[in-house]
Amino acid sequence: MNIMLFHSTYGLRPAVREAADRLRAAGHAVWTPDLFEGCTFDTVEEGMEFKDRIGKEELLKRAVLAVAPYSERGLVYAGFSLGASIAQTLALGDDKARGLLLLHGTSDIAPNTRVEELPVQLHVAEPDPFETDDWLTAWYLQMGRAGADVEVYRYAGAGHLYTDPGLPDYDAEAAEATWRVALGFLDGLENA
């Protein structure tokens, strides 16, 4: 599969590159655009402040420009937290999208969004301060109405960005379970 993997509000950290390497080792082509142009952050607050200074429209513009050379190939969009919300926005607007892999995040869905049985897999902590139960229930129903085929995996007791070994949220057991399931999801898309 051709995978476009977007970083979180912490920026393009080593964990994102390691995730890309893991996906490449499984036989996938992976791109990791740097939407923060080299800036990384040690706290979520610093990253959020930087993201807000850039603005949502500029971030999406950067993401679209990063994707443009590859979108004709039929991409799987993927991302971590903020990157997941960007991946979701792009995948729902790309009729060639092959799948959507969301790690630690979701995004709003426009009421008129329609997709053709887009395979979607979400991995999220339980509870997650950024992805509350009420929000996730509404999101799941909206994605279904839009035509997406959604699977949700929750990880009790894990921190928000539990797949990043460089952060306090890291949960090795939940991270390995996530990658095992996600790699199976990607294999299924390859064979579909």
mmCIF file of N, CA and C in Angstrom, residues 130-182:
data_model
loop_
_atom_site.group_PDB
_atom_site.id
_atom_site.type_symbol
_atom_site.label_atom_id
_atom_site.label_comp_id
_atom_site.label_asym_id
_atom_site.label_seq_id
_atom_site.Cartn_x
_atom_site.Cartn_y
_atom_site.Cartn_z
ATOM 1 N N PHE A 130 -8.944 13.939 24.711
ATOM 2 C CA PHE A 130 -9.174 14.628 23.445
ATOM 3 C C PHE A 130 -10.241 13.935 22.583
ATOM 4 N N GLU A 131 -10.573 12.699 22.921
ATOM 5 C CA GLU A 131 -11.542 11.910 22.147
ATOM 6 C C GLU A 131 -12.545 11.301 23.144
ATOM 7 N N THR A 132 -13.462 12.131 23.626
ATOM 8 C CA THR A 132 -14.392 11.696 24.668
ATOM 9 C C THR A 132 -15.369 10.642 24.131
ATOM 10 N N ASP A 133 -15.967 9.894 25.027
ATOM 11 C CA ASP A 133 -16.908 8.848 24.625
ATOM 12 C C ASP A 133 -18.068 9.411 23.804
ATOM 13 N N ASP A 134 -18.634 10.536 24.247
ATOM 14 C CA ASP A 134 -19.754 11.140 23.501
ATOM 15 C C ASP A 134 -19.324 11.556 22.096
ATOM 16 N N TRP A 135 -18.145 12.163 22.022
ATOM 17 C CA TRP A 135 -17.627 12.579 20.715
ATOM 18 C C TRP A 135 -17.438 11.372 19.811
ATOM 19 N N LEU A 136 -16.813 10.309 20.345
ATOM 20 C CA LEU A 136 -16.529 9.134 19.520
ATOM 21 C C LEU A 136 -17.804 8.442 19.051
ATOM 22 N N THR A 137 -18.820 8.424 19.903
ATOM 23 C CA THR A 137 -20.099 7.827 19.491
ATOM 24 C C THR A 137 -20.701 8.607 18.327
ATOM 25 N N ALA A 138 -20.723 9.928 18.459
ATOM 26 C CA ALA A 138 -21.271 10.772 17.384
ATOM 27 C C ALA A 138 -20.435 10.630 16.114
ATOM 28 N N TRP A 139 -19.106 10.620 16.279
ATOM 29 C CA TRP A 139 -18.198 10.475 15.130
ATOM 30 C C TRP A 139 -18.455 9.153 14.400
ATOM 31 N N TYR A 140 -18.564 8.081 15.162
ATOM 32 C CA TYR A 140 -18.790 6.750 14.588
ATOM 33 C C TYR A 140 -20.088 6.725 13.770
ATOM 34 N N LEU A 141 -21.142 7.281 14.322
ATOM 35 C CA LEU A 141 -22.428 7.308 13.613
ATOM 36 C C LEU A 141 -22.352 8.158 12.349
ATOM 37 N N GLN A 142 -21.688 9.299 12.437
ATOM 38 C CA GLN A 142 -21.550 10.169 11.258
ATOM 39 C C GLN A 142 -20.717 9.508 10.166
ATOM 40 N N MET A 143 -19.642 8.832 10.568
ATOM 41 C CA MET A 143 -18.809 8.141 9.573
ATOM 42 C C MET A 143 -19.618 7.043 8.879
ATOM 43 N N GLY A 144 -20.409 6.329 9.646
ATOM 44 C CA GLY A 144 -21.264 5.297 9.056
ATOM 45 C C GLY A 144 -22.261 5.876 8.071
ATOM 46 N N ARG A 145 -22.890 6.992 8.445
ATOM 47 C CA ARG A 145 -23.849 7.647 7.542
ATOM 48 C C ARG A 145 -23.158 8.142 6.276
ATOM 49 N N ALA A 146 -21.873 8.520 6.400
ATOM 50 C CA ALA A 146 -21.121 9.006 5.231
ATOM 51 C C ALA A 146 -20.742 7.857 4.292
ATOM 52 N N GLY A 147 -20.858 6.616 4.762
ATOM 53 C CA GLY A 147 -20.550 5.465 3.920
ATOM 54 C C GLY A 147 -19.257 4.757 4.271
ATOM 55 N N ALA A 148 -18.604 5.168 5.362
ATOM 56 C CA ALA A 148 -17.346 4.537 5.762
ATOM 57 C C ALA A 148 -17.627 3.219 6.481
ATOM 58 N N ASP A 149 -16.695 2.288 6.353
ATOM 59 C CA ASP A 149 -16.748 0.998 7.047
ATOM 60 C C ASP A 149 -15.749 1.102 8.199
ATOM 61 N N VAL A 150 -16.253 1.369 9.411
ATOM 62 C CA VAL A 150 -15.405 1.782 10.533
ATOM 63 C C VAL A 150 -15.213 0.670 11.566
ATOM 64 N N GLU A 151 -13.950 0.503 11.980
ATOM 65 C CA GLU A 151 -13.593 -0.350 13.126
ATOM 66 C C GLU A 151 -12.950 0.561 14.168
ATOM 67 N N VAL A 152 -13.344 0.390 15.443
ATOM 68 C CA VAL A 152 -12.777 1.191 16.527
ATOM 69 C C VAL A 152 -12.163 0.260 17.555
ATOM 70 N N TYR A 153 -10.927 0.573 17.948
ATOM 71 C CA TYR A 153 -10.217 -0.187 18.975
ATOM 72 C C TYR A 153 -9.861 0.771 20.107
ATOM 73 N N ARG A 154 -10.268 0.400 21.342
ATOM 74 C CA ARG A 154 -10.001 1.219 22.532
ATOM 75 C C ARG A 154 -8.994 0.491 23.420
ATOM 76 N N TYR A 155 -8.149 1.280 24.077
ATOM 77 C CA TYR A 155 -7.088 0.733 24.919
ATOM 78 C C TYR A 155 -7.197 1.328 26.318
ATOM 79 N N ALA A 156 -7.791 0.555 27.220
ATOM 80 C CA ALA A 156 -8.058 1.027 28.578
ATOM 81 C C ALA A 156 -6.756 1.344 29.310
ATOM 82 N N GLY A 157 -6.735 2.522 29.929
ATOM 83 C CA GLY A 157 -5.606 2.916 30.755
ATOM 84 C C GLY A 157 -4.425 3.510 30.010
ATOM 85 N N ALA A 158 -4.436 3.464 28.681
ATOM 86 C CA ALA A 158 -3.329 4.036 27.901
ATOM 87 C C ALA A 158 -3.460 5.557 27.873
ATOM 88 N N GLY A 159 -2.324 6.249 27.705
ATOM 89 C CA GLY A 159 -2.354 7.693 27.541
ATOM 90 C C GLY A 159 -2.730 8.060 26.113
ATOM 91 N N HIS A 160 -2.992 9.331 25.886
ATOM 92 C CA HIS A 160 -3.488 9.778 24.576
ATOM 93 C C HIS A 160 -2.588 9.316 23.422
ATOM 94 N N LEU A 161 -1.302 9.653 23.456
ATOM 95 C CA LEU A 161 -0.379 9.281 22.371
ATOM 96 C C LEU A 161 0.451 8.076 22.811
ATOM 97 N N TYR A 162 -0.227 6.998 23.107
ATOM 98 C CA TYR A 162 0.401 5.831 23.739
ATOM 99 C C TYR A 162 1.342 5.044 22.820
ATOM 100 N N THR A 163 1.396 5.360 21.527
ATOM 101 C CA THR A 163 2.315 4.639 20.635
ATOM 102 C C THR A 163 3.686 5.309 20.537
ATOM 103 N N ASP A 164 3.861 6.465 21.157
ATOM 104 C CA ASP A 164 5.129 7.202 21.063
ATOM 105 C C ASP A 164 6.013 6.895 22.268
ATOM 106 N N PRO A 165 7.081 6.093 22.088
ATOM 107 C CA PRO A 165 7.932 5.709 23.207
ATOM 108 C C PRO A 165 8.672 6.879 23.855
ATOM 109 N N GLY A 166 8.711 8.028 23.204
ATOM 110 C CA GLY A 166 9.399 9.191 23.760
ATOM 111 C C GLY A 166 8.520 10.079 24.614
ATOM 112 N N LEU A 167 7.263 9.681 24.824
ATOM 113 C CA LEU A 167 6.332 10.512 25.600
ATOM 114 C C LEU A 167 5.852 9.773 26.847
ATOM 115 N N PRO A 168 5.432 10.528 27.865
ATOM 116 C CA PRO A 168 4.924 9.898 29.087
ATOM 117 C C PRO A 168 3.669 9.040 28.861
ATOM 118 N N ASP A 169 2.929 9.301 27.791
ATOM 119 C CA ASP A 169 1.713 8.532 27.471
ATOM 120 C C ASP A 169 2.012 7.094 27.037
ATOM 121 N N TYR A 170 3.246 6.798 26.705
ATOM 122 C CA TYR A 170 3.597 5.519 26.079
ATOM 123 C C TYR A 170 3.124 4.321 26.888
ATOM 124 N N ASP A 171 2.525 3.377 26.179
ATOM 125 C CA ASP A 171 2.077 2.113 26.764
ATOM 126 C C ASP A 171 2.507 1.015 25.786
ATOM 127 N N ALA A 172 3.571 0.305 26.130
ATOM 128 C CA ALA A 172 4.171 -0.674 25.214
ATOM 129 C C ALA A 172 3.179 -1.743 24.790
ATOM 130 N N GLU A 173 2.389 -2.249 25.724
ATOM 131 C CA GLU A 173 1.442 -3.317 25.405
ATOM 132 C C GLU A 173 0.357 -2.827 24.439
ATOM 133 N N ALA A 174 -0.195 -1.652 24.734
ATOM 134 C CA ALA A 174 -1.231 -1.088 23.854
ATOM 135 C C ALA A 174 -0.642 -0.741 22.493
ATOM 136 N N ALA A 175 0.592 -0.233 22.470
ATOM 137 C CA ALA A 175 1.229 0.129 21.202
ATOM 138 C C ALA A 175 1.430 -1.105 20.332
ATOM 139 N N GLU A 176 1.934 -2.178 20.913
ATOM 140 C CA GLU A 176 2.152 -3.398 20.122
ATOM 141 C C GLU A 176 0.832 -3.980 19.619
ATOM 142 N N ALA A 177 -0.194 -3.944 20.464
ATOM 143 C CA ALA A 177 -1.515 -4.428 20.035
ATOM 144 C C ALA A 177 -2.031 -3.575 18.873
ATOM 145 N N THR A 178 -1.836 -2.276 18.970
ATOM 146 C CA THR A 178 -2.268 -1.371 17.906
ATOM 147 C C THR A 178 -1.574 -1.703 16.592
ATOM 148 N N TRP A 179 -0.254 -1.857 16.630
ATOM 149 C CA TRP A 179 0.472 -2.126 15.391
ATOM 150 C C TRP A 179 0.111 -3.481 14.808
ATOM 151 N N ARG A 180 -0.117 -4.457 15.658
ATOM 152 C CA ARG A 180 -0.521 -5.793 15.171
ATOM 153 C C ARG A 180 -1.839 -5.697 14.397
ATOM 154 N N VAL A 181 -2.814 -5.018 14.984
ATOM 155 C CA VAL A 181 -4.135 -4.878 14.342
ATOM 156 C C VAL A 181 -4.041 -3.990 13.098
ATOM 157 N N ALA A 182 -3.291 -2.898 13.198
ATOM 158 C CA ALA A 182 -3.173 -1.967 12.070
ATOM 159 C C ALA A 182 -2.489 -2.632 10.876
#
